[in-house]
Tab-separated table of C-alpha atoms in Angstrom:
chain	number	residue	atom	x	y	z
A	5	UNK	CA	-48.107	7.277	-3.343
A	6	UNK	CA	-51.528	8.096	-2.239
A	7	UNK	CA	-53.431	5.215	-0.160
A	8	UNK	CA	-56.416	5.983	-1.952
A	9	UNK	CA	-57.659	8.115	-5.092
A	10	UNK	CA	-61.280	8.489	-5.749
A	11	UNK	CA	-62.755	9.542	-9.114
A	12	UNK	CA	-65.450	11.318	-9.103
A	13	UNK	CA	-66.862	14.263	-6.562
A	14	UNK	CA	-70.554	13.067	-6.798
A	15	UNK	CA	-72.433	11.926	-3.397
A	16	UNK	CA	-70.467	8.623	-3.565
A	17	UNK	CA	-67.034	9.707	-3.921
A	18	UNK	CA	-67.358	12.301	-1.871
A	19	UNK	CA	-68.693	10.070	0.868
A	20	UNK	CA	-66.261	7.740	0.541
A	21	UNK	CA	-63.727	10.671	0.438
A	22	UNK	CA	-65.221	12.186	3.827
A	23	UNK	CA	-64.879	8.433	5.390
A	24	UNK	CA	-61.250	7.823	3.840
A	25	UNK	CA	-60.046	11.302	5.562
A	26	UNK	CA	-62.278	10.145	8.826
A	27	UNK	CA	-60.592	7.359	8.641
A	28	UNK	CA	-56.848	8.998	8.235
A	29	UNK	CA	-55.642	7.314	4.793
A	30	UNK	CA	-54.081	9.339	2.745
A	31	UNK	CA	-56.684	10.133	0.064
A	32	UNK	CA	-57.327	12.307	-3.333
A	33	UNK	CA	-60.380	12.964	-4.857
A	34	UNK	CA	-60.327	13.784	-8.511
A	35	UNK	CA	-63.271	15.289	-9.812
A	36	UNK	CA	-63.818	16.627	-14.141
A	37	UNK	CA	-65.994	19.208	-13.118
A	38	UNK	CA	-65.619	22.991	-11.006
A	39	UNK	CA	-68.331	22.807	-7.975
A	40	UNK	CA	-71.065	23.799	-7.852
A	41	UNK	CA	-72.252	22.265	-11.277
A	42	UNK	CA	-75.448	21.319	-12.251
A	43	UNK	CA	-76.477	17.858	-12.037
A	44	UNK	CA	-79.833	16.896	-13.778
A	45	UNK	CA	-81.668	14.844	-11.137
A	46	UNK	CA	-85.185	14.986	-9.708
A	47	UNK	CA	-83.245	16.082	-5.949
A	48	UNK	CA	-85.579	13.351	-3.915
A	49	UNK	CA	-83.343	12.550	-0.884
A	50	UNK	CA	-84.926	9.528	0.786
A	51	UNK	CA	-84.682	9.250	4.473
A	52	UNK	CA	-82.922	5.855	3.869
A	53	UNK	CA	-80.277	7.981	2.339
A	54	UNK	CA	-80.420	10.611	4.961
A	55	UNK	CA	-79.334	7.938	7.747
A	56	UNK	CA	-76.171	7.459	6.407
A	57	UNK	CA	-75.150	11.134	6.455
A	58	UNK	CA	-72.985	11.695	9.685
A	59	UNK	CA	-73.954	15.138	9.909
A	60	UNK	CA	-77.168	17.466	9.521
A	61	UNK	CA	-78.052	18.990	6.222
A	62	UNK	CA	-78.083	23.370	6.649
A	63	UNK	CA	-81.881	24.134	6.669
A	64	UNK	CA	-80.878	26.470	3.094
A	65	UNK	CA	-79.843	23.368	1.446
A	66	UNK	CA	-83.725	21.755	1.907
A	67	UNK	CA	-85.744	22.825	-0.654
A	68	UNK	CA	-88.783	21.246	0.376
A	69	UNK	CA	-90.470	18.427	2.600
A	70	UNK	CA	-92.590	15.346	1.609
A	71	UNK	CA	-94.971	13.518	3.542
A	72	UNK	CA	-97.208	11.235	0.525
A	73	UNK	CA	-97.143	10.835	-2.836
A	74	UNK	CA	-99.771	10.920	-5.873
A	75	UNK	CA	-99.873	7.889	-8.011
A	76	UNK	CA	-101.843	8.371	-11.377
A	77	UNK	CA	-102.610	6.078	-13.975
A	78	UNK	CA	-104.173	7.014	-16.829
A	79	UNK	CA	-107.347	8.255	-15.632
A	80	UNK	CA	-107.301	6.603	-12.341
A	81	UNK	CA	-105.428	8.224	-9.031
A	82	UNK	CA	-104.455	7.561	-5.412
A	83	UNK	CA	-102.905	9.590	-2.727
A	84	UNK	CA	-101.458	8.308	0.242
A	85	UNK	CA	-100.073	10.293	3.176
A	86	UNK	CA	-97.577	9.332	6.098
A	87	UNK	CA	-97.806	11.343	9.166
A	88	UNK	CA	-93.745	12.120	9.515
A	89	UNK	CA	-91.121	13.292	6.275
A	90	UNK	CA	-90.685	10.530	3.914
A	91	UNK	CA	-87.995	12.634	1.215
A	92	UNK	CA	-86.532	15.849	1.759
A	93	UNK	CA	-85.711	17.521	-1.404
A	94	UNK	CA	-82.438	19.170	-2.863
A	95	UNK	CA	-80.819	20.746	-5.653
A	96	UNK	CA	-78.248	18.348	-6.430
A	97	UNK	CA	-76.154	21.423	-7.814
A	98	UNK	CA	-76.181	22.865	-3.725
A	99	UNK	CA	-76.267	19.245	-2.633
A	100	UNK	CA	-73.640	17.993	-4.008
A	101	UNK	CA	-71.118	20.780	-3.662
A	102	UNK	CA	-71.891	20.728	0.415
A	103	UNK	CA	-71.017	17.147	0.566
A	104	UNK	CA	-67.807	18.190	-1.388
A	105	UNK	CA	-67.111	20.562	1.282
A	106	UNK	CA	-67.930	18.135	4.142
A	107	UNK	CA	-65.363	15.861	2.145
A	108	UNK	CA	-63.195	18.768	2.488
A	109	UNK	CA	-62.930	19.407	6.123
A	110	UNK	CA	-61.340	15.566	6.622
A	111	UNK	CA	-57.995	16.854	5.096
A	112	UNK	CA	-58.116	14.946	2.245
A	113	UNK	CA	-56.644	16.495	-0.979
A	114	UNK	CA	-58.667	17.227	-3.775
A	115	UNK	CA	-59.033	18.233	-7.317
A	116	UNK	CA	-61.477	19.520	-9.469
A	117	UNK	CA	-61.762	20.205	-12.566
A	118	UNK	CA	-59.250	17.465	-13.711
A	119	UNK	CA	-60.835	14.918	-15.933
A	120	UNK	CA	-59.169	11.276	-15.114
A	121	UNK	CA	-58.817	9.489	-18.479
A	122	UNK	CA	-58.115	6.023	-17.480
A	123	UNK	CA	-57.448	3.666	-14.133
A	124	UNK	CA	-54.769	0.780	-14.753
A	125	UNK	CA	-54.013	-2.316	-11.984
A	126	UNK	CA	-50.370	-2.358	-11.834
A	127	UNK	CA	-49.186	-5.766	-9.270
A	128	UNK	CA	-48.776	-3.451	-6.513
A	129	UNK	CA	-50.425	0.025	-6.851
A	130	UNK	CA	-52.936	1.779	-9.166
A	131	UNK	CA	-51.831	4.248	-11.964
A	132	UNK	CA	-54.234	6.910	-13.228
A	133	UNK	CA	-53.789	9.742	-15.469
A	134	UNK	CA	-55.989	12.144	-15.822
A	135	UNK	CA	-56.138	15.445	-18.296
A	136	UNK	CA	-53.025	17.039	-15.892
A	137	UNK	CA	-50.977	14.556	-15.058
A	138	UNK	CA	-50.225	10.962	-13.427
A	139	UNK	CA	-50.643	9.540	-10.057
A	140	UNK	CA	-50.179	6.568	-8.398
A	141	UNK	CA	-52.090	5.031	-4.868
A	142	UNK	CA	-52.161	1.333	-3.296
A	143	UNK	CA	-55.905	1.250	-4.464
A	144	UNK	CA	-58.588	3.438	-6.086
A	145	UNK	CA	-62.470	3.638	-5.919
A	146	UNK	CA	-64.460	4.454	-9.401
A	147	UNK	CA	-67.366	6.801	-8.203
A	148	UNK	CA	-67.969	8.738	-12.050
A	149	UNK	CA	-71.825	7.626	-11.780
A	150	UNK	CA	-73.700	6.136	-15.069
A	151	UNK	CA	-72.119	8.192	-17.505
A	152	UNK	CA	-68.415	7.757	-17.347
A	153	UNK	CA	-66.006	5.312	-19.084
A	154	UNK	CA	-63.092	4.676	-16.595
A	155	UNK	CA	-64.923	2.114	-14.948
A	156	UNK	CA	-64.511	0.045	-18.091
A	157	UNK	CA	-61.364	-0.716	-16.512
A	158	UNK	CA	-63.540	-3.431	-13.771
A	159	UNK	CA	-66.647	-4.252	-16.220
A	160	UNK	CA	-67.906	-3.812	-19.753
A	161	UNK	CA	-70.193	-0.980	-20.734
A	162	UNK	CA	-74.131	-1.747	-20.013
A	163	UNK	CA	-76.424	-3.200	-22.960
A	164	UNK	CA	-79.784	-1.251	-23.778
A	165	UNK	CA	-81.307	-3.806	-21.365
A	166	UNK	CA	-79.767	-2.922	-18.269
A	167	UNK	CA	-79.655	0.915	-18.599
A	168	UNK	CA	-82.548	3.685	-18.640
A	169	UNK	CA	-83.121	6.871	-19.888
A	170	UNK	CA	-84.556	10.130	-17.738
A	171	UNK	CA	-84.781	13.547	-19.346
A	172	UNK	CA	-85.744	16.256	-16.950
A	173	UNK	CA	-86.345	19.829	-16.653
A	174	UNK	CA	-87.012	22.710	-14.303
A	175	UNK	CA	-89.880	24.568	-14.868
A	176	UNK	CA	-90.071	27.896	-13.052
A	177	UNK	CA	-92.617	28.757	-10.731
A	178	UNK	CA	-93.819	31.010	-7.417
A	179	UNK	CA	-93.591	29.283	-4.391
A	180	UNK	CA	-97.305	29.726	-3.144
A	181	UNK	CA	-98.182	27.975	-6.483
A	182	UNK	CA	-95.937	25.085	-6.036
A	183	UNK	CA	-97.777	24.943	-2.778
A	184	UNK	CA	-100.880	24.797	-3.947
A	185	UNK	CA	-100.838	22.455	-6.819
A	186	UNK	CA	-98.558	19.893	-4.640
A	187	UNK	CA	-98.603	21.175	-1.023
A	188	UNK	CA	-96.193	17.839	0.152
A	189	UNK	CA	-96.890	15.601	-2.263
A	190	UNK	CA	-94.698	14.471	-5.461
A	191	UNK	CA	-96.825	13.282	-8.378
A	192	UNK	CA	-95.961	9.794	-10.056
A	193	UNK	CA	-97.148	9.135	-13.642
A	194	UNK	CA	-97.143	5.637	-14.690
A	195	UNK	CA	-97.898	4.474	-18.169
A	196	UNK	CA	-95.886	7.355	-19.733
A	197	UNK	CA	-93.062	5.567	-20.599
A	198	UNK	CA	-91.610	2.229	-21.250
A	199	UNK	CA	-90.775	0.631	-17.854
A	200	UNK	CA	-90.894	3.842	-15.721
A	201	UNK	CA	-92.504	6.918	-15.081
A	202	UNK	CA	-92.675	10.410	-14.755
A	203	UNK	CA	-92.576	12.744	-12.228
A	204	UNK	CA	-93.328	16.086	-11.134
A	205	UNK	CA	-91.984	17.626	-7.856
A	206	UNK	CA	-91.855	20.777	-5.557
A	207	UNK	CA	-88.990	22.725	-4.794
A	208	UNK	CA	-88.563	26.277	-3.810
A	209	UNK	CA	-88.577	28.077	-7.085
A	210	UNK	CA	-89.537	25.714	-9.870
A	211	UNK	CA	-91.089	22.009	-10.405
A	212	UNK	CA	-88.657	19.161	-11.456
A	213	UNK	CA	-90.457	17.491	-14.134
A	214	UNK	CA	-88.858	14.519	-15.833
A	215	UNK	CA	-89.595	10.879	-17.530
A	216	UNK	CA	-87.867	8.376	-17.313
A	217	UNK	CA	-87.599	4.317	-19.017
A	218	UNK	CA	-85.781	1.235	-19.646
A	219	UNK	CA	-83.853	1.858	-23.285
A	220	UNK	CA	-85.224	-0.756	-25.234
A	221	UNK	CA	-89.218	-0.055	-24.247
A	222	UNK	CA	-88.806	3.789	-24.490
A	223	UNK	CA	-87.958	4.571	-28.112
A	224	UNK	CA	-88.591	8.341	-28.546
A	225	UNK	CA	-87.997	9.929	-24.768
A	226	UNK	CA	-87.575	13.746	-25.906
A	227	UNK	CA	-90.897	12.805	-28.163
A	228	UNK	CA	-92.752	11.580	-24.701
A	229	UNK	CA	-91.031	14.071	-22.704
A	230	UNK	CA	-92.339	17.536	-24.501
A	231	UNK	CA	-96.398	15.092	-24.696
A	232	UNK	CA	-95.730	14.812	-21.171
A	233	UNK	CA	-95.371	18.522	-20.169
A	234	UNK	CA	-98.064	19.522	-22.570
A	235	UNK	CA	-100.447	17.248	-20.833
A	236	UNK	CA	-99.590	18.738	-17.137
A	237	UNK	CA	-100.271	22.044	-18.728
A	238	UNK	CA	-96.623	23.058	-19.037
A	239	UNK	CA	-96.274	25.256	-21.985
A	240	UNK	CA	-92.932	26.866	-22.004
A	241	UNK	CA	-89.609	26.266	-23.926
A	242	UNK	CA	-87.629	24.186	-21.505
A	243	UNK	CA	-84.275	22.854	-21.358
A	244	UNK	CA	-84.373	19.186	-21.361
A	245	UNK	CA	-81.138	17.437	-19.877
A	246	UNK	CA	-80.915	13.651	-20.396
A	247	UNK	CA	-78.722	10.924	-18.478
A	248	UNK	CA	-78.679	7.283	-17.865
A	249	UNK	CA	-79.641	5.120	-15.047
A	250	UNK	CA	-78.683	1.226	-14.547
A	251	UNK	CA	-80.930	-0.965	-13.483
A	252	UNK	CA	-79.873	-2.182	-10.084
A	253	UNK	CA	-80.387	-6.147	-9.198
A	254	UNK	CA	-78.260	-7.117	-12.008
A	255	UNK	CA	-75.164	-9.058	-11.663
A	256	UNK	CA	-71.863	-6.815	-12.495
A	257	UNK	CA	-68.381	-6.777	-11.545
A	258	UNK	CA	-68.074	-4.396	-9.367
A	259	UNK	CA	-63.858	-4.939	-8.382
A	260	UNK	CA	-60.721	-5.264	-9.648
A	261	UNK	CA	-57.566	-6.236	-7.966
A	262	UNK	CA	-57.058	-2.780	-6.806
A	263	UNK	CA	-60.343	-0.949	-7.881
A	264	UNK	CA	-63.074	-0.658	-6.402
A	265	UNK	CA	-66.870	0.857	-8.172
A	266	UNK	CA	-69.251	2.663	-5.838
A	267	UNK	CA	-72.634	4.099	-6.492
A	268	UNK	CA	-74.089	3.913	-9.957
A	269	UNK	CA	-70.806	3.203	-11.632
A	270	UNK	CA	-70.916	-0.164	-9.751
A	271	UNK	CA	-75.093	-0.166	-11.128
A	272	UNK	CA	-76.303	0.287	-7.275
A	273	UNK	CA	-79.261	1.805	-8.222
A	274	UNK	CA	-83.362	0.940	-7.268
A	275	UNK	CA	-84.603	-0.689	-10.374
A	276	UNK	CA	-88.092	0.416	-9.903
A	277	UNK	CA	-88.109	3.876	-8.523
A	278	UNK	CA	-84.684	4.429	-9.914
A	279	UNK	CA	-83.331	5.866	-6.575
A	280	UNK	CA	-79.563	6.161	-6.084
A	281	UNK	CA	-78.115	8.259	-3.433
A	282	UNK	CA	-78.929	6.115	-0.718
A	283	UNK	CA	-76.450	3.070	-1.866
A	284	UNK	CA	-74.280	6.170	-4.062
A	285	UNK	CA	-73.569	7.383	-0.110
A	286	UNK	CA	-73.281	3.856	1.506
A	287	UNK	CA	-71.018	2.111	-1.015
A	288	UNK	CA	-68.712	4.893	-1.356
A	289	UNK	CA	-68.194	4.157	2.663
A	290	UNK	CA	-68.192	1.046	3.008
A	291	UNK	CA	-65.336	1.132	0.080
A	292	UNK	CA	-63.349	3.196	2.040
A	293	UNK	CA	-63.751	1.169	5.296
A	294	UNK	CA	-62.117	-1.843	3.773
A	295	UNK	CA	-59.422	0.022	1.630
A	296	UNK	CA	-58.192	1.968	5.393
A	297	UNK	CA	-58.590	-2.015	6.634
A	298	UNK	CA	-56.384	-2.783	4.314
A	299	UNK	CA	-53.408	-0.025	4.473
A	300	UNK	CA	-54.162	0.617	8.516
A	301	UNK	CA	-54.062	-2.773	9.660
A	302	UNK	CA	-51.723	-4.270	7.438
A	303	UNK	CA	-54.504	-6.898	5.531
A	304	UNK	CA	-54.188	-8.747	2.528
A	305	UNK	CA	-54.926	-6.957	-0.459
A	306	UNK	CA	-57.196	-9.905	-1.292
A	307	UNK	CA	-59.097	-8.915	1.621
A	308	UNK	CA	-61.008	-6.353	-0.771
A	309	UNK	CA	-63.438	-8.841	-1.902
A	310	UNK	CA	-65.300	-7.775	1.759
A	311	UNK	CA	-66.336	-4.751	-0.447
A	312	UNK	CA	-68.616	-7.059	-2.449
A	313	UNK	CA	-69.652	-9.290	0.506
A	314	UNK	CA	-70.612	-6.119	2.497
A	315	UNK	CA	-72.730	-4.532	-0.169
A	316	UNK	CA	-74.471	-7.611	-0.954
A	317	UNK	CA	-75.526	-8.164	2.344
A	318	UNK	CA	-76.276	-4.138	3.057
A	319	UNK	CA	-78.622	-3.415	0.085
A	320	UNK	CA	-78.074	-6.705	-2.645
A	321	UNK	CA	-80.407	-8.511	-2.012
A	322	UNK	CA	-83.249	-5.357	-1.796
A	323	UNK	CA	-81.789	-4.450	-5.570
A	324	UNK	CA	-82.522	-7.939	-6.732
A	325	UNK	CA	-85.833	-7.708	-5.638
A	326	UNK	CA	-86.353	-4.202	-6.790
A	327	UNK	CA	-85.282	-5.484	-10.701
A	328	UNK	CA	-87.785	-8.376	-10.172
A	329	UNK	CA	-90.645	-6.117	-8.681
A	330	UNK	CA	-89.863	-3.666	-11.551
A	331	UNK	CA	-90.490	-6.524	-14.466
A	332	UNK	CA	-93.293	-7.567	-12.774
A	333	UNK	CA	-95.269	-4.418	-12.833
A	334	UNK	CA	-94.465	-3.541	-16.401
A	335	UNK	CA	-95.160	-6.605	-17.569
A	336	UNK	CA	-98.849	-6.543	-16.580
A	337	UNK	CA	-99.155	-2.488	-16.655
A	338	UNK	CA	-102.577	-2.163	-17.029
A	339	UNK	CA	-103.546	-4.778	-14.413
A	340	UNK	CA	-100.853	-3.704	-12.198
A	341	UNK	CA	-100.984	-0.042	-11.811
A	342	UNK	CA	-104.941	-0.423	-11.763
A	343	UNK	CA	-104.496	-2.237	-8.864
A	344	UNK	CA	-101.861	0.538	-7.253
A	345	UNK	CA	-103.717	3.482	-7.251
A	346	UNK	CA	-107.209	1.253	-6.776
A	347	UNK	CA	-106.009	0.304	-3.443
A	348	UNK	CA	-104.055	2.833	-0.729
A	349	UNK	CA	-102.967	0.035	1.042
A	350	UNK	CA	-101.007	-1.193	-1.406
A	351	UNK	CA	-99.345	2.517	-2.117
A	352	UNK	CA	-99.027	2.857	1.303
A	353	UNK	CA	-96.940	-0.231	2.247
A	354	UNK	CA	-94.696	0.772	-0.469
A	355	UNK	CA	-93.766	3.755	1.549
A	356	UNK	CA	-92.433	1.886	3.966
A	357	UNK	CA	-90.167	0.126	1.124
A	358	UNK	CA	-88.900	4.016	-0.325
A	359	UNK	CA	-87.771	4.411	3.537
A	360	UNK	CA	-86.246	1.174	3.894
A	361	UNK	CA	-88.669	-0.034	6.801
A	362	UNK	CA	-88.881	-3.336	4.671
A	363	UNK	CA	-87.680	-4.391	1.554
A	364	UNK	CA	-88.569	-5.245	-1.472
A	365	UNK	CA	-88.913	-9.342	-0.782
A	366	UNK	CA	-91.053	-8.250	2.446
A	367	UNK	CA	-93.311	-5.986	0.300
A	368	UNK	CA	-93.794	-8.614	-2.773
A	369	UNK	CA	-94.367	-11.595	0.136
A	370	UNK	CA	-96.973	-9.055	1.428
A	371	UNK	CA	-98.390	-8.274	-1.710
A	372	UNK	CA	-98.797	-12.101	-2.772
A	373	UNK	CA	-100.499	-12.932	0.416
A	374	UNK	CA	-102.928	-10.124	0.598
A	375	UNK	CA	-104.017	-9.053	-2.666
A	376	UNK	CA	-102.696	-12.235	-4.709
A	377	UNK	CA	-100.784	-10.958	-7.146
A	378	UNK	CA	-100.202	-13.273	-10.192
C-alpha cells in the first residue's frame, strides 16, 4: 500500500513526485513512456515557472535565452525588449527526463514504461492497474497531461470548445543563423489561426515552429500549418506532431474522493498564450503537500478539498482572466491586435503578465483605463 501513486512522468508528476519523496510518503510514479522521449512542445520555460523549481537547471539543458518578443500582425509589427531573461528555453525531451531524475534522487519508486489503464476510488484506498499489473495507495494524483483518458475517472472528456489544437515542428538550422534572424527574440504570429497563434523560436540547433487554435475556429490546422511555414520561407519536408491544449479559466472537476488532477489533466493551462509548465510544476506540489498532510499528520481524508482551495487562490483566478482576455482579443482580431503591435506599451506590460509580475485582471484593469478598450 503505497501512500501515493502518480501517473504520469511529465513536469507535473514528476514535481509532485520530487515533493512527495521530499516530503517522505511513500510514493510511485508510473509513467507509459521510456525517458528521454520526445515531447512536441515549443520548450518556452517562463521565469514564473522557473521559481518554483527548487534547484538550478545544468547550463547544457538551456538551449537558449529570451529577453523580448516580436508580435506581427498581418503586415503590421512590434518588438519589445526587457532588460533581464524573460523565458529560458528547453527541449522538453532533455527537460523533462532531468526533472525525472531530480524526482529520482527523493527515493521514490518509479516506473516507466508501464501504461496505467484505469484509476478506481475504492472507500478507503485507490486501485490502479496498469499494462503490468495492479497496485493499490491511500490516494493518487492524475498528471497524464491533455491527452490521456484515466482522468475520466474525476471529469468528463473536454468538448471542441474548451480544447485547442498546436501542431509543431523542428526545423533544422546553424546556430549563427538562428542568431541572426532572432538574436533573443521569439516571433508571435497572430491572425494565423482561429483563436491563437503561431510561433517561431530559437534553440541551439533548429527553430520550433508551430500553430496553434481553439478546435472549433481552426478547421484545417495541418492545411494552415504547411501556409504557415511556406510564408516564413521554410521549405523543407517536416515532421508535424500535433497535441491538444485546454483552455484554462474554465470550471472542471479537478478531485475525486481519493484522486487528485494536476497540470493540464486538471485544464491548468494559460488560455491565451497557452502556457503550462508553470501551474503543470506548481499543482503537482501543492497536490503532494496536502496528500503527505493527510497520511503524515493523521487528517481527514476530506481534508483534500485544500487541493482545490489552494490552486484557486495560487493561479485560479489569473486562468479565469486569461480565458476572458483570450475571447476578448479574438473576438475583435483586427481591432485588437492592431492595437498590440501599434502600441509597445501595451506589448510591454504584457511581459510583465508572461512573468507573473501582475496578472491578468491587473493587465485588463490597466488596459481599460489607459487605452479604453471596448
Amino acid at each position: 500500500m503505497y501512500d501515493v501513486i502518480i501517473v504520469g512522468g511529465g513536469p507535473s508528476g514528476t514535481s509532485a513526485g520530487r515533493r512527495a519523496g521530499r516530503l517522505g510518503i511513500k510514493t510511485l510514479l508510473l509513467e507509459k513512456e521510456n525517458f528521454p522521449r520526445y515531447k512536441p512542445c515549443g520548450g518556452g520555460l517562463s521565469e514564473h515557472a522557473m521559481s518554483y523549481l527548487d534547484f538550478e537547471l545544468p547550463q547544457d539543458i538551456i538551449e537558449w535565452e529570451v529577453t523580448g518578443a516580436k508580435v506581427i500582425f498581418k503586415d503590421q509589427s512590434v518588438n519589445v525588449h526587457k532588460d533581464r531573461r524573460v523565458s529560458t528555453l528547453v527541449s522538453r525531451s532533455e527537460f523533462d527526463n532531468f526533472l525525472l531524475e531530480k524526482a529520482k534522487e527523493t527515493g521514490i519508486e518509479i516506473h516507466t514504461g508501464e501504461k496505467v489503464l484505469c484509476c478506481r476510488e475504492m472507500s478507503d484506498f485507490v486501485k490502479v492497474d496498469t499494462s503490468q499489473g495492479t497496485y493499490q495507495a491511500k490516494f493518487a494524483i492524475i498528471a497524464e497531461g491533455a491527452q490521456g483518458f484515466v482522468k475520466t475517472c474525476v471529469r468528463s472528456v473536454d468538448n471542441k470548445e474548451e480544447y485547442g489544437i498546436c501542431l509543431v515542428t523542428e526545423v533544422p538550422a546553424d546556430e549563427r543563423e538562428i542568431e541572426k534572424r532572432l538574436g533573443k527574440t521569439v516571433e508571435l504570429h497572430f491572425g494565423v489561426a482561429g483563436g491563437g497563434y503561431g510561433w517561431i523560436f530559437p534553440h541551439k540547433t533548429y527553430y520550433s515552429v508551430g500553430i496553434g487554435g481553439v478546435v472549433k475556429d481552426f478547421p484545417h490546422p495541418k492545411e494552415s500549418m504547411l501556409n504557415f511555414l511556406k510564408e516564413n520561407s521554410f521549405f523543407g519536408e517536416y515532421r508535424l506532431h500535433g497535441h491538444k491544449i485546454p483552455w484554462g479559466g474554465i470550471k472542471r472537476k479537478v478531485m475525486g474522493s481519493r484522486i487528485l488532477l494536476s497540470g493540464d489533466a486538471a485544464g491548468f493551462v494559460d488560455a491565451f498564450s497557452g502556457e503550462g509548465l508553470a501551474y503543470a510544476i506548481r499543482s503537482g506540489q501543492i497536490a503532494a503537500e496536502v496528500i503527505a498532510g493527510i497520511c503524515l499528520q493523521g487528517k481527514n481524508p476530506a481534508d483534500l478539498n485544500e487541493y482545490k482551495a489552494l490552486c484557486q487562490a495560487e493561479f485560479g483566478t489569473h486562468l479565469k482572466y486569461s480565458l476572458i482576455f483570450s475571447r476578448l482579443i479574438h473576438s475583435f482580431p483586427e481591432r485588437s491586435f492592431k492595437l498590440l503591435t501599434g502600441n509597445r506599451e501595451i506589448l510591454d506590460k504584457y511581459l510583465e503578465v508572461m512573468d507573473f509580475k501582475i496578472d491578468y485582471k491587473d493587465y485588463l484593469r490597466w488596459a481599460l483605463l489607459n487605452f479604453k478598450l471596448r
